[in-house]
mmCIF file of C-alpha atoms in Angstrom:
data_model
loop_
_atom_site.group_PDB
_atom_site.id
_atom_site.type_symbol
_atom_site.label_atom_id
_atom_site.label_comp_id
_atom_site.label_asym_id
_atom_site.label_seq_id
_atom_site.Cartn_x
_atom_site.Cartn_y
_atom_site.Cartn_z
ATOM 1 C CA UNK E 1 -13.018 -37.127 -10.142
ATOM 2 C CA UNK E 2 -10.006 -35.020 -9.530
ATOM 3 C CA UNK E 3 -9.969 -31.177 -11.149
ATOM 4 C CA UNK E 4 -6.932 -29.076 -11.111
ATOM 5 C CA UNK E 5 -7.423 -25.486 -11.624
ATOM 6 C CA UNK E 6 -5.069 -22.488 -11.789
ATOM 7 C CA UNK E 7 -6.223 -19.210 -11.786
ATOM 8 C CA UNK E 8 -2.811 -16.154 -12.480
ATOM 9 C CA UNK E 9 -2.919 -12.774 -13.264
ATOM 10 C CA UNK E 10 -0.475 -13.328 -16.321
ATOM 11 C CA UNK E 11 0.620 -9.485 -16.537
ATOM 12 C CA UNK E 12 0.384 -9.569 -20.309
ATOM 13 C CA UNK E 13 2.770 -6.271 -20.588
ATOM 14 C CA UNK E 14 4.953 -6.026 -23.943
ATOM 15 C CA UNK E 15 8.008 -6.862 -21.048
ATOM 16 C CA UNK E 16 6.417 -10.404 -20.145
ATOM 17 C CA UNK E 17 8.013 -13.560 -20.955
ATOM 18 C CA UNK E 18 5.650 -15.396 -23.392
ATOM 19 C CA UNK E 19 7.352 -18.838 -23.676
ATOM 20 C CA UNK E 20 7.868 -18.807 -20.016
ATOM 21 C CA UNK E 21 4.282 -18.292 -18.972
ATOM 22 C CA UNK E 22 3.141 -20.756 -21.745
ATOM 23 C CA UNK E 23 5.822 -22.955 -20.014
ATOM 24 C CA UNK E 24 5.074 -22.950 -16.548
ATOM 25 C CA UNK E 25 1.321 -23.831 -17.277
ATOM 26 C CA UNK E 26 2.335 -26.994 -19.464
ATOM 27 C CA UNK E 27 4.275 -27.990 -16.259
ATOM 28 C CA UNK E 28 1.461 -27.316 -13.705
ATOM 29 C CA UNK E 29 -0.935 -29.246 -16.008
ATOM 30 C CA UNK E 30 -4.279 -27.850 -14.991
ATOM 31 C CA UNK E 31 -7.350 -29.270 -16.163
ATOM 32 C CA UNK E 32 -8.890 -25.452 -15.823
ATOM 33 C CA UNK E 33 -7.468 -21.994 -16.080
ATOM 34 C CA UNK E 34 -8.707 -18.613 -15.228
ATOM 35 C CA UNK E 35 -6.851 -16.177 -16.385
ATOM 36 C CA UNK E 36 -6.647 -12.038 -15.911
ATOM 37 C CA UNK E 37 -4.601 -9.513 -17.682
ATOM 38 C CA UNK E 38 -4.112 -11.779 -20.541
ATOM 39 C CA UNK E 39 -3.592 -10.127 -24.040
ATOM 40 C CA UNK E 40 -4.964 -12.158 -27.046
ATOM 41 C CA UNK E 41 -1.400 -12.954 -28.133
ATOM 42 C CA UNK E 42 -0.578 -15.032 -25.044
ATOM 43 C CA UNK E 43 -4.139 -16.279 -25.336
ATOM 44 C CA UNK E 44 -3.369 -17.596 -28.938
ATOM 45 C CA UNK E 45 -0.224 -18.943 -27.815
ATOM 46 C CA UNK E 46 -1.838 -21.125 -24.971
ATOM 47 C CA UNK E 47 -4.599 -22.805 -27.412
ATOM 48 C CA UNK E 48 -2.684 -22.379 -29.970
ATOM 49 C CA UNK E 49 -4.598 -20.431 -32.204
ATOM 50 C CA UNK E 50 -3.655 -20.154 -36.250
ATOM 51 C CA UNK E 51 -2.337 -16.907 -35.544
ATOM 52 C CA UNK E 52 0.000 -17.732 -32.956
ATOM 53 C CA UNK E 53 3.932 -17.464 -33.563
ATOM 54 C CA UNK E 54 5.183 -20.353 -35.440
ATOM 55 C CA UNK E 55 7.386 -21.656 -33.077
ATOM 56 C CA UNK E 56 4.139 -22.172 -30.729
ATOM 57 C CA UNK E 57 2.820 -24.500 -33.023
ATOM 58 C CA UNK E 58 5.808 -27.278 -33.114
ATOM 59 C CA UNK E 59 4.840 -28.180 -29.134
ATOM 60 C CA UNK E 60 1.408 -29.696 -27.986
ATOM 61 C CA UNK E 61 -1.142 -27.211 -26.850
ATOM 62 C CA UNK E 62 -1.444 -26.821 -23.396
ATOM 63 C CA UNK E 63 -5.465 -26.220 -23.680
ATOM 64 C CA UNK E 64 -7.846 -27.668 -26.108
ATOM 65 C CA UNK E 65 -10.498 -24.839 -26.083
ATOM 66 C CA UNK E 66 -10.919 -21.103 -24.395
ATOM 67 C CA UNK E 67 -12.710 -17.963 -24.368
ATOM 68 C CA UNK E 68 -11.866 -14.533 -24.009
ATOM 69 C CA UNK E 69 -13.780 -11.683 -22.737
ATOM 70 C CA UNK E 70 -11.963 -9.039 -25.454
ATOM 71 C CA UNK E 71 -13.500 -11.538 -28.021
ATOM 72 C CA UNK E 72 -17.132 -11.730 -26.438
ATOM 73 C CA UNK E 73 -17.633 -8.046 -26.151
ATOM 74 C CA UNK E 74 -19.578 -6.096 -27.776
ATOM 75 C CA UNK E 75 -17.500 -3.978 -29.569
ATOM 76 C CA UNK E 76 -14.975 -5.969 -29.773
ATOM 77 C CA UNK E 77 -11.834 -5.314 -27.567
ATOM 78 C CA UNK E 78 -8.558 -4.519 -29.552
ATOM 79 C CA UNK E 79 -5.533 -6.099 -29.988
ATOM 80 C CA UNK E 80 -3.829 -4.312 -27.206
ATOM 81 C CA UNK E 81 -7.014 -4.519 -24.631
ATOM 82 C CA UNK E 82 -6.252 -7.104 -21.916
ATOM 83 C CA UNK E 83 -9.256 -9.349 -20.656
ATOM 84 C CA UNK E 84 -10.154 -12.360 -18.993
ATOM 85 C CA UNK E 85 -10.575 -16.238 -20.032
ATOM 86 C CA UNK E 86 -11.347 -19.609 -19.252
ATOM 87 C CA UNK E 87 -9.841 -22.583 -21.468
ATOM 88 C CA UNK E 88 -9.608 -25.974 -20.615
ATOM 89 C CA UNK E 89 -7.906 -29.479 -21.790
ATOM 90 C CA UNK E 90 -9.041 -32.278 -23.764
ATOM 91 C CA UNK E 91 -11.780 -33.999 -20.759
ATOM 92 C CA UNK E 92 -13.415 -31.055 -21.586
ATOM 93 C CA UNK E 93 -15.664 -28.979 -23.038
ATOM 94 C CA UNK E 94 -17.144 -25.851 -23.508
ATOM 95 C CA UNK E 95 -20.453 -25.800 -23.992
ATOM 96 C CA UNK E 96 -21.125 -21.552 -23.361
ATOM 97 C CA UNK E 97 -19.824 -18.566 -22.697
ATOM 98 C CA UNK E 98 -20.484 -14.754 -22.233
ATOM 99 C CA UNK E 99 -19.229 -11.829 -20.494
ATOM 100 C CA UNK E 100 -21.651 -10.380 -17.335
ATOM 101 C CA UNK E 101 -23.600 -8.203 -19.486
ATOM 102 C CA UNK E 102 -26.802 -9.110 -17.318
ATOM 103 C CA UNK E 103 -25.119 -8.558 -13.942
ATOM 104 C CA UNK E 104 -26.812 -5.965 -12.110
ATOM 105 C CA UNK E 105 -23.855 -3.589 -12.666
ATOM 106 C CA UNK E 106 -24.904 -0.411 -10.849
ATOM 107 C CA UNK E 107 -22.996 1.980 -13.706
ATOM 108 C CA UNK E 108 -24.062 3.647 -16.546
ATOM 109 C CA UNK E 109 -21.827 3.558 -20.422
ATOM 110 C CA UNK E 110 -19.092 3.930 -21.000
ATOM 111 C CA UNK E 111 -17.994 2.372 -17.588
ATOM 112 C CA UNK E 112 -20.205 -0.408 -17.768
ATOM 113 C CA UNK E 113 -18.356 -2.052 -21.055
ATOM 114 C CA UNK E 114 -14.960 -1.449 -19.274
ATOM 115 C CA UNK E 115 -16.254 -4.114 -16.526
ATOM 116 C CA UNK E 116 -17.565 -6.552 -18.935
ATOM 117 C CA UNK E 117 -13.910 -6.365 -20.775
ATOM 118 C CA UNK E 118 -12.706 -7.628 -16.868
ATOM 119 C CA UNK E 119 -15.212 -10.464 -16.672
ATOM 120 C CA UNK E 120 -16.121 -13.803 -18.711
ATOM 121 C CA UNK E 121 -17.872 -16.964 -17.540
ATOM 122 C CA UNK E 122 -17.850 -20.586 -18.958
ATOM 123 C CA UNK E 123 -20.127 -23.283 -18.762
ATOM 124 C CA UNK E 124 -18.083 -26.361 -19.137
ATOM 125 C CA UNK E 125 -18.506 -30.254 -19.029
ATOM 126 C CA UNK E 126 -16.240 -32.332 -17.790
ATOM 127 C CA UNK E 127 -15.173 -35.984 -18.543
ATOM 128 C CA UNK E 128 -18.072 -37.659 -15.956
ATOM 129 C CA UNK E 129 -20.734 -35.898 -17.364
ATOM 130 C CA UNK E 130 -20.438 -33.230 -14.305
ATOM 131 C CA UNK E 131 -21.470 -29.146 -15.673
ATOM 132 C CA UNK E 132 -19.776 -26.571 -13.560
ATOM 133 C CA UNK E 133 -19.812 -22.935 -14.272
ATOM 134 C CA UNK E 134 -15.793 -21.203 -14.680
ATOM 135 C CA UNK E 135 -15.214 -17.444 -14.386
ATOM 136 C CA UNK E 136 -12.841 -15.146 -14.438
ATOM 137 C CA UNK E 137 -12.660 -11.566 -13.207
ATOM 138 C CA UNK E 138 -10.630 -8.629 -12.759
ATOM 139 C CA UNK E 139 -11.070 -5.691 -10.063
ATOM 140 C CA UNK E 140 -10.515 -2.276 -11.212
ATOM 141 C CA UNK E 141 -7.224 -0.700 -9.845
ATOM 142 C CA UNK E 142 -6.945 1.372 -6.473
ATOM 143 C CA UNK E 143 -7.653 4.953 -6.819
ATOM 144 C CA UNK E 144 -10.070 7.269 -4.798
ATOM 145 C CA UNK E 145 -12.441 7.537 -7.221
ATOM 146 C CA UNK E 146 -12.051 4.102 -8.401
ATOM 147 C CA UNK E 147 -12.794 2.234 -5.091
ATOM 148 C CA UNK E 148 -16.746 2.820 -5.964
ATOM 149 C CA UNK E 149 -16.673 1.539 -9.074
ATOM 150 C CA UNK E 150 -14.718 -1.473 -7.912
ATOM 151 C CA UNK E 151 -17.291 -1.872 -5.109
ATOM 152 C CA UNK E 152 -19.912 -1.775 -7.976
ATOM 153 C CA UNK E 153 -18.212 -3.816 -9.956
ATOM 154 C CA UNK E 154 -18.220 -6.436 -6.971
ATOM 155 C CA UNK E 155 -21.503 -5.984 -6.083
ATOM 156 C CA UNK E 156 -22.348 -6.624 -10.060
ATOM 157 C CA UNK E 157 -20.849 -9.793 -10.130
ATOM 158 C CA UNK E 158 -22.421 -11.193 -6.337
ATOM 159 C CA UNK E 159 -25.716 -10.413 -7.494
ATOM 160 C CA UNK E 160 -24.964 -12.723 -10.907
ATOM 161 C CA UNK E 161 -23.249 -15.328 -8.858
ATOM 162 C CA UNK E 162 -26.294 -15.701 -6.620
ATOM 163 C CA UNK E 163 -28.497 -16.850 -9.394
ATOM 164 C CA UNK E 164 -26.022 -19.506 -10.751
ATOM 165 C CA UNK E 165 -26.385 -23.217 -9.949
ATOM 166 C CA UNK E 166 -23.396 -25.279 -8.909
ATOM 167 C CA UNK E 167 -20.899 -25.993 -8.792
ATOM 168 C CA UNK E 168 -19.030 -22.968 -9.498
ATOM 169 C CA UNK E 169 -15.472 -21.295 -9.492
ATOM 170 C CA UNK E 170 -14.464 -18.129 -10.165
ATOM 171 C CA UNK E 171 -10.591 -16.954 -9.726
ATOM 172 C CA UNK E 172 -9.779 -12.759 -9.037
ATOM 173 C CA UNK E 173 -7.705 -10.121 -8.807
ATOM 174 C CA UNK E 174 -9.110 -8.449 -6.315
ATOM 175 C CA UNK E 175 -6.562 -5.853 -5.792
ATOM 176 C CA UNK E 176 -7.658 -3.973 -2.545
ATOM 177 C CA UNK E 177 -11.218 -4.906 -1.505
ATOM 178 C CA UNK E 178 -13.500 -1.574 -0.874
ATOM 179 C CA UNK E 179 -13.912 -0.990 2.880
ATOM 180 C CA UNK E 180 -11.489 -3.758 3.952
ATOM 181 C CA UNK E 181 -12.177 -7.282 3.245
ATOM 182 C CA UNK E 182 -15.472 -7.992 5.657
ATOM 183 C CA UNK E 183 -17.365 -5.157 3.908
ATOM 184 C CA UNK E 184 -16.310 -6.120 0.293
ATOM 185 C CA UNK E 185 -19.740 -7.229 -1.467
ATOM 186 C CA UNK E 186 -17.880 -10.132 -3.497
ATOM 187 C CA UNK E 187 -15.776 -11.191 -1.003
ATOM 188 C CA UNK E 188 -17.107 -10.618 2.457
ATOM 189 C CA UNK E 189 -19.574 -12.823 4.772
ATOM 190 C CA UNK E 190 -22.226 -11.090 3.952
ATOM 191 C CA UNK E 191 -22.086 -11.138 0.336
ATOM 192 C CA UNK E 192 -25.334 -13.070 -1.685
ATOM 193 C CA UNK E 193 -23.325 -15.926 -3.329
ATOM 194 C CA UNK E 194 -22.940 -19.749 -1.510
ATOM 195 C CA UNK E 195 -18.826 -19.616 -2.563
ATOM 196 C CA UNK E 196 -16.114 -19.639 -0.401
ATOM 197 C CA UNK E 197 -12.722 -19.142 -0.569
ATOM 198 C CA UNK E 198 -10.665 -22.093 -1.304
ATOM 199 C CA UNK E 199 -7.615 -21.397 0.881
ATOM 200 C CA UNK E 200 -9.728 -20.772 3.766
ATOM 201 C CA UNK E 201 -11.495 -24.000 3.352
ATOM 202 C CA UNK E 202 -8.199 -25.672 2.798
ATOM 203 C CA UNK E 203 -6.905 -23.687 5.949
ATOM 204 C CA UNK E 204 -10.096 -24.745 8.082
ATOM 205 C CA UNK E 205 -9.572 -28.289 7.832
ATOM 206 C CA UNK E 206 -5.491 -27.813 8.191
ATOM 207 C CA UNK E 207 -5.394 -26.067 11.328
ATOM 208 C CA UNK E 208 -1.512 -27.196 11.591
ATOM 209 C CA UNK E 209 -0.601 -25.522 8.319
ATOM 210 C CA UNK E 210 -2.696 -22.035 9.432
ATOM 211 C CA UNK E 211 -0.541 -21.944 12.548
ATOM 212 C CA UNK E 212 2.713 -22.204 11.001
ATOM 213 C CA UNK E 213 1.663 -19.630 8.568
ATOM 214 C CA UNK E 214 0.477 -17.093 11.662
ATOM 215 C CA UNK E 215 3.940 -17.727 13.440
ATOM 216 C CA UNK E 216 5.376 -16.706 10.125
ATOM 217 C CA UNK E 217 3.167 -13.692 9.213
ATOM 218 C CA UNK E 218 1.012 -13.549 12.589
ATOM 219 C CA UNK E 219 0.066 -9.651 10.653
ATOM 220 C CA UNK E 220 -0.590 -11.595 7.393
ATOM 221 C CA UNK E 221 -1.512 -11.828 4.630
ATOM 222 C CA UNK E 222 -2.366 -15.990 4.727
ATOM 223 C CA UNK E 223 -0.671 -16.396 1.289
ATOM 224 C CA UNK E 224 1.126 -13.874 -1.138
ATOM 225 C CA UNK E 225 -0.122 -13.352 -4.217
ATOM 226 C CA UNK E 226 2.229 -10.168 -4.906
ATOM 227 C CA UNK E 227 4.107 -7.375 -3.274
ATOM 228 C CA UNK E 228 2.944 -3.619 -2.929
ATOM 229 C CA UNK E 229 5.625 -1.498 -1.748
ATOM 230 C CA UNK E 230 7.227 -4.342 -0.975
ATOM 231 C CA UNK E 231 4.709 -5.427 1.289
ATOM 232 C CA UNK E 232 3.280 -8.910 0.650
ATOM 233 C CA UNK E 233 -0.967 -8.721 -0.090
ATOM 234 C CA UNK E 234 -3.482 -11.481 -1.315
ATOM 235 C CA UNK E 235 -4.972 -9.563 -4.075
ATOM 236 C CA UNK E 236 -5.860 -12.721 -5.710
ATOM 237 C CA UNK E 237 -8.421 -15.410 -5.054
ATOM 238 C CA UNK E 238 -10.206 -18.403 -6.240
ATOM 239 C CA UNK E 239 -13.566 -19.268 -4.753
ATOM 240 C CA UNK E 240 -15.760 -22.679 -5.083
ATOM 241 C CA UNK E 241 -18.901 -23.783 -4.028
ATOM 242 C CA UNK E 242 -19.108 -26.208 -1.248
ATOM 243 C CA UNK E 243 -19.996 -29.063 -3.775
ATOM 244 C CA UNK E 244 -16.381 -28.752 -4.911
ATOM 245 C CA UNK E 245 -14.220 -30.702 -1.891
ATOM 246 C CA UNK E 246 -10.480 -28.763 -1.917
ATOM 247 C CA UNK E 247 -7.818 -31.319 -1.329
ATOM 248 C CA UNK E 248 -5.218 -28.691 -1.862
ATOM 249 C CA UNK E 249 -4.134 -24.970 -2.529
ATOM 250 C CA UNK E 250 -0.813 -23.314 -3.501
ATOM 251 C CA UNK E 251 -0.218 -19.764 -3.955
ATOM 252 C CA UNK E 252 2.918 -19.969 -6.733
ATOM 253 C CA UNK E 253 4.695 -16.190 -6.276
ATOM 254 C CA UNK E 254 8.062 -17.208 -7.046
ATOM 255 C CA UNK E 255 7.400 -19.616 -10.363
ATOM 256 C CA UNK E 256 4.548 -16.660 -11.414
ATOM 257 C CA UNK E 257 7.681 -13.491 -11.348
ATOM 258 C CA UNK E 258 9.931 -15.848 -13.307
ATOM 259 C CA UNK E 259 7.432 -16.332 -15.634
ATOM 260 C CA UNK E 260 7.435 -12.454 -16.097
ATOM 261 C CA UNK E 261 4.075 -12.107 -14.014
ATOM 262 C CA UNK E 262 4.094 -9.711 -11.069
ATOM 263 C CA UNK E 263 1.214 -12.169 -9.257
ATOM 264 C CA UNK E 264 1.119 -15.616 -7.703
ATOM 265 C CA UNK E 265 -0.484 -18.838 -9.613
ATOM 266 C CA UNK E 266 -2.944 -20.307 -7.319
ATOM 267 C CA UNK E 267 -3.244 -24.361 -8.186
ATOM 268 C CA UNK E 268 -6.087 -25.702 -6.419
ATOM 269 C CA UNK E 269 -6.993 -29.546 -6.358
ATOM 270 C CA UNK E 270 -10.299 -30.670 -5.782
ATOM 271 C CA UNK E 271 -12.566 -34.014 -6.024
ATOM 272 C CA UNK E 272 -15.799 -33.661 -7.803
#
């Protein structure tokens, strides 16, 4: 069975393009997405939901279900509180979801609810009877005193992954891993989870396509998911299980900015 999934950092900031982001993902067509920085407006526009504006509701949804982490918490985030979500099309279905509020977050309240708000997982079916667990997550942003709790908040969510049968995806904005990116609980080699990375699988078995991208950008990074003072970084990520073969991977920068987004779309296709 084939399985498209995007995962985008949709930037939900009052100056973001709405139609264009709801848009772009009716063209891409994924079967999964997992989403950060979303607001619940542009999350009601994607299902849609009764709320949404009424011009939303003369086109076809572009997902049949979703959750959202501002709606799982506990209190409840607020209108203007950006979270995380899975939805999915019709093939489909969601059978649970939750934020991590039993991940062995190291942190004590209030900072613990502010990382739940940046993390939800789904467990979903899919048209041949397959179960596969879809998550989303956000990383705190850089700042000295931040760069613990992010490495917390990493080490949180390894320690949950590790206990989770596959298969499993989870897409994130990373932003700058703590200690570089071999030390980063989450997304290092030594971290406790079976996932990989699914442009470095794709990469591994394309060794043509890695060395035109090292003549390129022999300093890196291996895609761009955004620029940082005008420097291009992969802050973002999606990561399978091996039981999950990648047949492709595209980081999207240019088609994510014109959508109003400041991050890349990554569209991975896999057979499952």
């Amino acid at each position: 069975m084939h399985l498209r999934v995007v995962s985008w950092n949709v930037d939900s900031r009052p100056t973001g393009l709405l139609d264009a982001k709801v848009e772009l993902l009716r063209q891409i067509q994924p079967d999964l997405a997992v989403l950060q920085e979303i607001s619940r407006s542009v999350y009601r526009a994607l299902l849609p939901h009764p709320l949404a504006h009424e011009r939303m509701h003369r086109k076809p949804r572009v997902f049949s279900w979703g959750t959202l982490s501002t709606d799982l918490c506990q209190p409840r985030g607020d209108e203007h509180r950006l979270g995380c979500a899975v939805l999915g099309v019709a093939g489909t279905a969601l059978l649970t979801s939750q934020v991590l509020d039993r991940a062995p977050f190291e942190v004590s309240e209030p900072v613990r609810q502010g990382f739940l708000w940046r993390t939800v997982a789904a467990r979903v079916a899919l048209a041949n009877g397959t179960q596969l667990t879809a998550c989303s997550f956000q990383a705190r942003r850089s700042s000295s005193p931040s760069s613990a709790l992010r490495r917390a908040f990493h080490a949180g969510i390894a320690g949950w992954l590790a206990g989770v049968p596959g298969p499993v995806i989870f897409g994130i904005d990373a932003g700058v891993p703590s200690g570089g990116p071999r030390e980063d609980p989450l997304l290092g080699p030594g971290a406790d989870h079976n996932l990989a990375d699914v442009l470095d699988r794709y990469l591994d078995q394309h060794p043509e396509e890695l060395k035109l991208i090292r003549a390129e950008r022999p300093d890196g990074p291996l895609a761009i998911s955004r620029y940082v003072a005008k420097e291009p970084v992969r802050h973002d990520h999606l990561w399978a299980t091996p039981d999950l073969a990648v047949l492709d991977v595209q980081y999207r920068y240019d088609e994510g900015v014109a959508a109003g987004s400041d991050h890349a779309l990554i569209v991975t296709d896999f057979e499952i």
